[in-house]
Amino acid sequence: MLPDEPRPPTDHTPRPDGGAGPARCYRHPDQETGIGCSRCGRPICPQCMVSASVGFHCPECVRGAGREVRQATTRFGGQLTADGALVTKALIGINLVVFLLAAYVLKPWLAEDLSLFSVGPQITGYPYGVAAGPDQWYRLLTATFLHVQLWHIGTNMVMLWVIGPSLEAALGRIRFLAVYLLSGLAGSAFAFLVAGGFMNSLGASGALFGLLGATVVMFRRTRTPLGPVVALLVFNLVITFSVAGIDWRAHVGGLVAGALTAVGLMYAPREHRTLVQSLTVAGMAGLVLLMVLVGMARYGA
């Protein structure tokens, strides 16, 4: 045994009270023992022994070791999980359920009630939809889960499955969900800000463009070649501005929000990560609210 290693007590180890004979447990002085903690050397009785890979540990060393072990996290602070794509699967499931209900079961009123519909008083004399006030703002979120055409839900869910799992695995479930929801809300809010006097929009594309923007930031942060994801982004932007009927405002708003949120989440310094990431999410939520309030000033009653 090396000189600097703790020595377990023996029959010749002095007792704490200075008497002769076997050592006594440091927690139970009435118990004599010939066993010591393999980490600190304190004498321990059978009641206090905690089995270890080598010898026994005392309760204090066991608690100390527990405090020293840090919980494993993803690269950007999320909790590691067995299924790194659970939220992605759940989002796909929710979108599919809403699609089936709106397109086949509760047609057409559910789609009318959930879409990003807004008409200002300048058009009809009274506001309707999002422009009518806070009791209709739920449309900013519900519209991001609404599809009524098979090709629309199909292309969006394929895109979500392509880019979602890798981003979720890197960010963790909560941060990934925050990026998705904030991107969708920001896309809706920007669309309302620009065209809320007369508009009707739906689909998860704003949230998906946000995930694309976040993926670009992640590739940049991890020094992954940007070619494939940039090509995918450019392809989708070309379709956005060349195909009639696509709400480019929701796409652009979601893209910018997703990229900005990802910058705050992925470049947060490790020593202040939780604070910076929390402020990033709160700041983006505040920006969404600000866009809605400005839109209300333009199109509300």
Tab-separated table of C-alpha atoms in Angstrom:
chain	number	residue	atom	x	y	z
A	1	MET	CA	0.000	0.000	0.000
A	2	LEU	CA	1.321	3.452	-0.965
A	3	PRO	CA	2.237	5.809	1.896
A	4	ASP	CA	-0.381	8.432	0.937
A	5	GLU	CA	-3.321	6.005	0.727
A	6	PRO	CA	-5.741	5.889	3.685
A	7	ARG	CA	-5.111	2.925	5.915
A	8	PRO	CA	-8.071	0.846	7.020
A	9	PRO	CA	-8.266	0.344	10.765
A	10	THR	CA	-6.822	-2.823	12.214
A	11	ASP	CA	-6.822	-4.430	15.625
A	12	HIS	CA	-3.929	-2.121	16.452
A	13	THR	CA	-5.575	1.102	15.223
A	14	PRO	CA	-6.060	3.515	18.167
A	15	ARG	CA	-9.612	4.231	19.111
A	16	PRO	CA	-10.944	7.817	18.884
A	17	ASP	CA	-11.143	8.000	22.669
A	18	GLY	CA	-7.453	7.129	22.959
A	19	GLY	CA	-8.039	3.710	24.461
A	20	ALA	CA	-6.429	0.487	23.352
A	21	GLY	CA	-8.085	-2.288	21.331
A	22	PRO	CA	-10.007	-2.417	18.063
A	23	ALA	CA	-11.207	0.798	16.416
A	24	ARG	CA	-14.820	1.866	16.819
A	25	CYS	CA	-17.240	2.954	14.096
A	26	TYR	CA	-17.142	6.721	13.656
A	27	ARG	CA	-20.960	6.808	13.571
A	28	HIS	CA	-21.614	4.160	16.198
A	29	PRO	CA	-18.902	4.449	18.902
A	30	ASP	CA	-20.287	1.427	20.734
A	31	GLN	CA	-19.503	-0.815	17.725
A	32	GLU	CA	-15.965	-2.188	17.415
A	33	THR	CA	-14.786	-2.835	13.871
A	34	GLY	CA	-11.801	-3.913	11.913
A	35	ILE	CA	-13.078	-2.457	8.607
A	36	GLY	CA	-12.420	1.033	7.277
A	37	CYS	CA	-13.721	3.093	4.341
A	38	SER	CA	-11.541	2.360	1.322
A	39	ARG	CA	-11.679	6.048	0.373
A	40	CYS	CA	-11.156	8.008	3.578
A	41	GLY	CA	-10.057	5.287	6.017
A	42	ARG	CA	-12.689	6.023	8.664
A	43	PRO	CA	-13.672	2.934	10.690
A	44	ILE	CA	-17.163	1.684	9.803
A	45	CYS	CA	-19.362	-1.011	11.262
A	46	PRO	CA	-21.609	-3.380	9.270
A	47	GLN	CA	-24.519	-0.938	9.601
A	48	CYS	CA	-22.578	1.800	7.847
A	49	MET	CA	-20.767	-0.254	5.186
A	50	VAL	CA	-21.710	0.500	1.570
A	51	SER	CA	-20.353	-2.062	-0.851
A	52	ALA	CA	-18.055	-0.661	-3.528
A	53	SER	CA	-16.121	-2.127	-6.425
A	54	VAL	CA	-13.140	-2.274	-4.070
A	55	GLY	CA	-13.878	-2.726	-0.363
A	56	PHE	CA	-16.500	-0.635	1.425
A	57	HIS	CA	-17.341	3.076	1.556
A	58	CYS	CA	-18.736	5.122	4.397
A	59	PRO	CA	-22.038	7.024	3.913
A	60	GLU	CA	-20.309	10.414	3.686
A	61	CYS	CA	-18.023	9.299	0.866
A	62	VAL	CA	-20.967	7.789	-0.987
A	63	ARG	CA	-22.903	11.076	-0.756
A	64	GLY	CA	-19.845	13.041	-1.801
A	65	ALA	CA	-19.297	10.843	-4.828
A	66	GLY	CA	-22.924	11.369	-5.833
A	67	ARG	CA	-22.447	15.128	-5.737
A	68	GLU	CA	-19.286	14.887	-7.827
A	69	VAL	CA	-20.942	12.957	-10.664
A	70	ARG	CA	-22.352	15.359	-13.234
A	71	GLN	CA	-25.427	14.424	-15.221
A	72	ALA	CA	-24.589	13.678	-18.833
A	73	THR	CA	-26.034	16.234	-21.262
A	74	THR	CA	-26.202	16.838	-24.973
A	75	ARG	CA	-23.692	19.167	-26.570
A	76	PHE	CA	-25.926	22.178	-25.935
A	77	GLY	CA	-27.094	21.336	-22.429
A	78	GLY	CA	-30.123	19.131	-23.011
A	79	GLN	CA	-30.786	15.926	-21.122
A	80	LEU	CA	-29.617	12.736	-22.787
A	81	THR	CA	-32.460	10.325	-23.514
A	82	ALA	CA	-32.782	6.831	-24.898
A	83	ASP	CA	-34.979	8.028	-27.770
A	84	GLY	CA	-33.440	11.148	-29.281
A	85	ALA	CA	-36.365	11.678	-31.661
A	86	LEU	CA	-39.348	11.345	-29.325
A	87	VAL	CA	-40.522	14.958	-29.685
A	88	THR	CA	-40.135	14.771	-33.456
A	89	LYS	CA	-42.339	11.674	-33.539
A	90	ALA	CA	-44.886	13.302	-31.235
A	91	LEU	CA	-45.068	16.420	-33.428
A	92	ILE	CA	-45.578	14.292	-36.524
A	93	GLY	CA	-48.313	12.384	-34.725
A	94	ILE	CA	-50.117	15.561	-33.629
A	95	ASN	CA	-49.961	17.004	-37.141
A	96	LEU	CA	-51.343	13.795	-38.644
A	97	VAL	CA	-54.215	13.593	-36.148
A	98	VAL	CA	-55.205	17.225	-36.762
A	99	PHE	CA	-54.997	16.636	-40.524
A	100	LEU	CA	-57.327	13.635	-40.379
A	101	LEU	CA	-59.820	15.504	-38.223
A	102	ALA	CA	-59.782	18.692	-40.299
A	103	ALA	CA	-59.683	17.100	-43.746
A	104	TYR	CA	-62.046	14.147	-43.287
A	105	VAL	CA	-63.887	14.047	-39.940
A	106	LEU	CA	-64.735	17.603	-38.839
A	107	LYS	CA	-64.637	19.185	-42.276
A	108	PRO	CA	-64.840	22.134	-42.898
A	109	TRP	CA	-65.479	23.959	-39.638
A	110	LEU	CA	-62.385	22.731	-37.770
A	111	ALA	CA	-60.052	24.095	-40.428
A	112	GLU	CA	-61.917	27.402	-40.410
A	113	ASP	CA	-61.637	27.625	-36.626
A	114	LEU	CA	-57.921	26.731	-36.427
A	115	SER	CA	-56.430	28.558	-39.411
A	116	LEU	CA	-54.480	31.814	-39.248
A	117	PHE	CA	-57.452	33.842	-40.436
A	118	SER	CA	-57.509	37.603	-39.961
A	119	VAL	CA	-59.689	40.356	-41.373
A	120	GLY	CA	-59.376	43.962	-40.257
A	121	PRO	CA	-62.230	46.472	-39.959
A	122	GLN	CA	-60.873	48.291	-43.010
A	123	ILE	CA	-62.191	45.401	-45.132
A	124	THR	CA	-65.521	44.398	-43.571
A	125	GLY	CA	-66.201	47.092	-40.999
A	126	TYR	CA	-65.346	44.843	-38.065
A	127	PRO	CA	-62.296	42.737	-37.185
A	128	TYR	CA	-62.411	38.972	-37.335
A	129	GLY	CA	-59.930	36.237	-36.526
A	130	VAL	CA	-56.552	37.235	-35.102
A	131	ALA	CA	-57.327	40.935	-35.607
A	132	ALA	CA	-60.337	40.595	-33.300
A	133	GLY	CA	-58.175	40.378	-30.204
A	134	PRO	CA	-56.496	38.065	-27.678
A	135	ASP	CA	-59.336	35.532	-27.592
A	136	GLN	CA	-58.464	34.694	-31.214
A	137	TRP	CA	-54.687	34.660	-30.832
A	138	TYR	CA	-54.744	30.905	-30.351
A	139	ARG	CA	-54.832	30.752	-34.154
A	140	LEU	CA	-51.176	31.810	-34.189
A	141	LEU	CA	-50.338	28.374	-32.783
A	142	THR	CA	-53.115	26.097	-34.009
A	143	ALA	CA	-52.517	27.116	-37.630
A	144	THR	CA	-49.012	25.632	-37.404
A	145	PHE	CA	-50.512	22.165	-36.821
A	146	LEU	CA	-53.212	22.460	-39.483
A	147	HIS	CA	-53.160	20.916	-42.976
A	148	VAL	CA	-56.092	20.062	-45.215
A	149	GLN	CA	-54.353	18.711	-48.325
A	150	LEU	CA	-52.545	15.398	-48.546
A	151	TRP	CA	-49.539	16.732	-50.450
A	152	HIS	CA	-49.132	19.527	-47.890
A	153	ILE	CA	-49.068	17.292	-44.822
A	154	GLY	CA	-46.937	14.745	-46.684
A	155	THR	CA	-44.144	17.096	-47.715
A	156	ASN	CA	-44.066	18.868	-44.362
A	157	MET	CA	-43.891	15.689	-42.304
A	158	VAL	CA	-41.166	14.226	-44.506
A	159	MET	CA	-39.192	17.421	-43.975
A	160	LEU	CA	-39.768	17.251	-40.220
A	161	TRP	CA	-38.547	13.656	-40.116
A	162	VAL	CA	-35.441	14.514	-42.172
A	163	ILE	CA	-34.214	17.454	-40.088
A	164	GLY	CA	-35.895	16.903	-36.722
A	165	PRO	CA	-34.091	13.941	-35.109
A	166	SER	CA	-30.530	15.247	-35.493
A	167	LEU	CA	-31.461	18.665	-34.150
A	168	GLU	CA	-33.444	17.166	-31.267
A	169	ALA	CA	-30.547	14.878	-30.353
A	170	ALA	CA	-28.184	17.872	-30.226
A	171	LEU	CA	-30.452	20.289	-28.352
A	172	GLY	CA	-32.418	17.919	-26.139
A	173	ARG	CA	-36.185	17.615	-26.063
A	174	ILE	CA	-37.143	20.844	-24.311
A	175	ARG	CA	-34.845	23.112	-26.310
A	176	PHE	CA	-35.828	21.455	-29.579
A	177	LEU	CA	-39.517	21.895	-28.799
A	178	ALA	CA	-38.873	25.529	-27.885
A	179	VAL	CA	-37.235	26.175	-31.269
A	180	TYR	CA	-40.114	24.470	-33.091
A	181	LEU	CA	-42.898	26.307	-31.284
A	182	LEU	CA	-41.198	29.699	-31.284
A	183	SER	CA	-40.445	29.407	-35.000
A	184	GLY	CA	-44.046	28.511	-35.761
A	185	LEU	CA	-45.380	31.341	-33.609
A	186	ALA	CA	-42.922	33.840	-35.068
A	187	GLY	CA	-43.917	32.826	-38.601
A	188	SER	CA	-47.582	33.349	-37.758
A	189	ALA	CA	-46.906	36.646	-35.990
A	190	PHE	CA	-44.839	37.992	-38.880
A	191	ALA	CA	-47.519	36.974	-41.372
A	192	PHE	CA	-50.119	38.791	-39.267
A	193	LEU	CA	-47.888	41.829	-38.937
A	194	VAL	CA	-47.445	42.102	-42.708
A	195	ALA	CA	-50.852	41.028	-44.005
A	196	GLY	CA	-53.211	40.790	-41.030
A	197	GLY	CA	-55.784	43.092	-42.602
A	198	PHE	CA	-56.884	40.282	-44.892
A	199	MET	CA	-55.272	36.868	-44.772
A	200	ASN	CA	-55.796	33.151	-44.250
A	201	SER	CA	-52.850	30.817	-43.737
A	202	LEU	CA	-52.104	27.370	-42.337
A	203	GLY	CA	-49.373	24.739	-42.145
A	204	ALA	CA	-46.243	23.789	-40.246
A	205	SER	CA	-43.899	25.351	-42.789
A	206	GLY	CA	-42.954	28.302	-40.568
A	207	ALA	CA	-41.853	25.946	-37.800
A	208	LEU	CA	-39.992	23.755	-40.297
A	209	PHE	CA	-38.141	26.726	-41.764
A	210	GLY	CA	-37.177	27.564	-38.192
A	211	LEU	CA	-35.701	24.091	-37.793
A	212	LEU	CA	-33.831	24.563	-41.058
A	213	GLY	CA	-32.384	27.839	-39.788
A	214	ALA	CA	-31.416	26.181	-36.514
A	215	THR	CA	-29.766	23.320	-38.404
A	216	VAL	CA	-27.649	25.782	-40.372
A	217	VAL	CA	-26.521	27.345	-37.074
A	218	MET	CA	-25.796	23.895	-35.616
A	219	PHE	CA	-23.700	22.892	-38.637
A	220	ARG	CA	-21.795	26.154	-38.357
A	221	ARG	CA	-21.274	25.673	-34.616
A	222	THR	CA	-20.065	22.080	-34.994
A	223	ARG	CA	-17.993	22.828	-38.101
A	224	THR	CA	-20.046	20.411	-40.186
A	225	PRO	CA	-19.976	21.035	-43.974
A	226	LEU	CA	-22.832	23.414	-44.739
A	227	GLY	CA	-23.365	22.408	-48.365
A	228	PRO	CA	-26.247	19.925	-47.979
A	229	VAL	CA	-28.348	21.934	-45.515
A	230	VAL	CA	-27.804	25.224	-47.370
A	231	ALA	CA	-28.829	23.526	-50.625
A	232	LEU	CA	-31.991	22.254	-48.935
A	233	LEU	CA	-32.725	25.717	-47.557
A	234	VAL	CA	-32.184	27.438	-50.911
A	235	PHE	CA	-34.388	24.863	-52.659
A	236	ASN	CA	-37.222	25.537	-50.230
A	237	LEU	CA	-36.818	29.299	-50.516
A	238	VAL	CA	-37.009	29.085	-54.310
A	239	ILE	CA	-40.275	27.144	-54.016
A	240	THR	CA	-41.543	29.640	-51.438
A	241	PHE	CA	-41.152	32.633	-53.748
A	242	SER	CA	-41.999	30.938	-57.059
A	243	VAL	CA	-45.154	28.932	-56.290
A	244	ALA	CA	-48.418	30.841	-55.975
A	245	GLY	CA	-50.439	30.419	-52.808
A	246	ILE	CA	-47.501	29.864	-50.439
A	247	ASP	CA	-47.310	32.269	-47.516
A	248	TRP	CA	-43.715	33.470	-47.763
A	249	ARG	CA	-44.191	35.633	-44.669
A	250	ALA	CA	-44.618	32.633	-42.376
A	251	HIS	CA	-41.601	30.939	-43.952
A	252	VAL	CA	-39.319	33.939	-43.567
A	253	GLY	CA	-40.517	34.724	-40.063
A	254	GLY	CA	-39.996	31.144	-38.934
A	255	LEU	CA	-36.572	30.931	-40.569
A	256	VAL	CA	-35.250	34.061	-38.876
A	257	ALA	CA	-36.725	33.128	-35.498
A	258	GLY	CA	-35.317	29.603	-35.619
A	259	ALA	CA	-31.842	30.809	-36.558
A	260	LEU	CA	-31.754	33.534	-33.889
A	261	THR	CA	-33.043	31.193	-31.189
A	262	ALA	CA	-30.478	28.588	-32.150
A	263	VAL	CA	-27.662	31.136	-31.909
A	264	GLY	CA	-28.633	31.893	-28.324
A	265	LEU	CA	-28.986	28.208	-27.432
A	266	MET	CA	-25.861	26.935	-29.154
A	267	TYR	CA	-23.394	29.754	-28.502
A	268	ALA	CA	-24.308	30.264	-24.854
A	269	PRO	CA	-21.141	30.112	-22.683
A	270	ARG	CA	-21.026	26.951	-20.605
A	271	GLU	CA	-20.656	28.781	-17.283
A	272	HIS	CA	-23.844	30.820	-17.922
A	273	ARG	CA	-25.610	28.441	-20.293
A	274	THR	CA	-28.930	28.129	-18.477
A	275	LEU	CA	-29.284	31.889	-17.990
A	276	VAL	CA	-28.398	32.782	-21.587
A	277	GLN	CA	-30.612	30.080	-23.052
A	278	SER	CA	-33.545	31.101	-20.858
A	279	LEU	CA	-33.143	34.742	-21.854
A	280	THR	CA	-32.966	33.721	-25.508
A	281	VAL	CA	-36.258	31.854	-25.340
A	282	ALA	CA	-37.927	34.626	-23.332
A	283	GLY	CA	-36.600	37.265	-25.716
A	284	MET	CA	-37.958	35.469	-28.780
A	285	ALA	CA	-41.328	34.998	-27.083
A	286	GLY	CA	-41.329	38.728	-26.324
A	287	LEU	CA	-40.546	39.518	-29.970
A	288	VAL	CA	-43.485	37.376	-31.078
A	289	LEU	CA	-45.781	39.259	-28.705
A	290	LEU	CA	-44.446	42.595	-29.928
A	291	MET	CA	-45.199	41.705	-33.565
A	292	VAL	CA	-48.735	40.714	-32.632
A	293	LEU	CA	-49.306	43.927	-30.677
A	294	VAL	CA	-48.014	46.067	-33.539
A	295	GLY	CA	-50.216	44.111	-35.918
A	296	MET	CA	-53.197	44.745	-33.653
A	297	ALA	CA	-52.456	48.463	-33.730
A	298	ARG	CA	-52.593	48.300	-37.521
A	299	TYR	CA	-55.524	45.971	-38.094
A	300	GLY	CA	-57.524	45.751	-34.853
A	301	ALA	CA	-60.664	47.593	-33.938
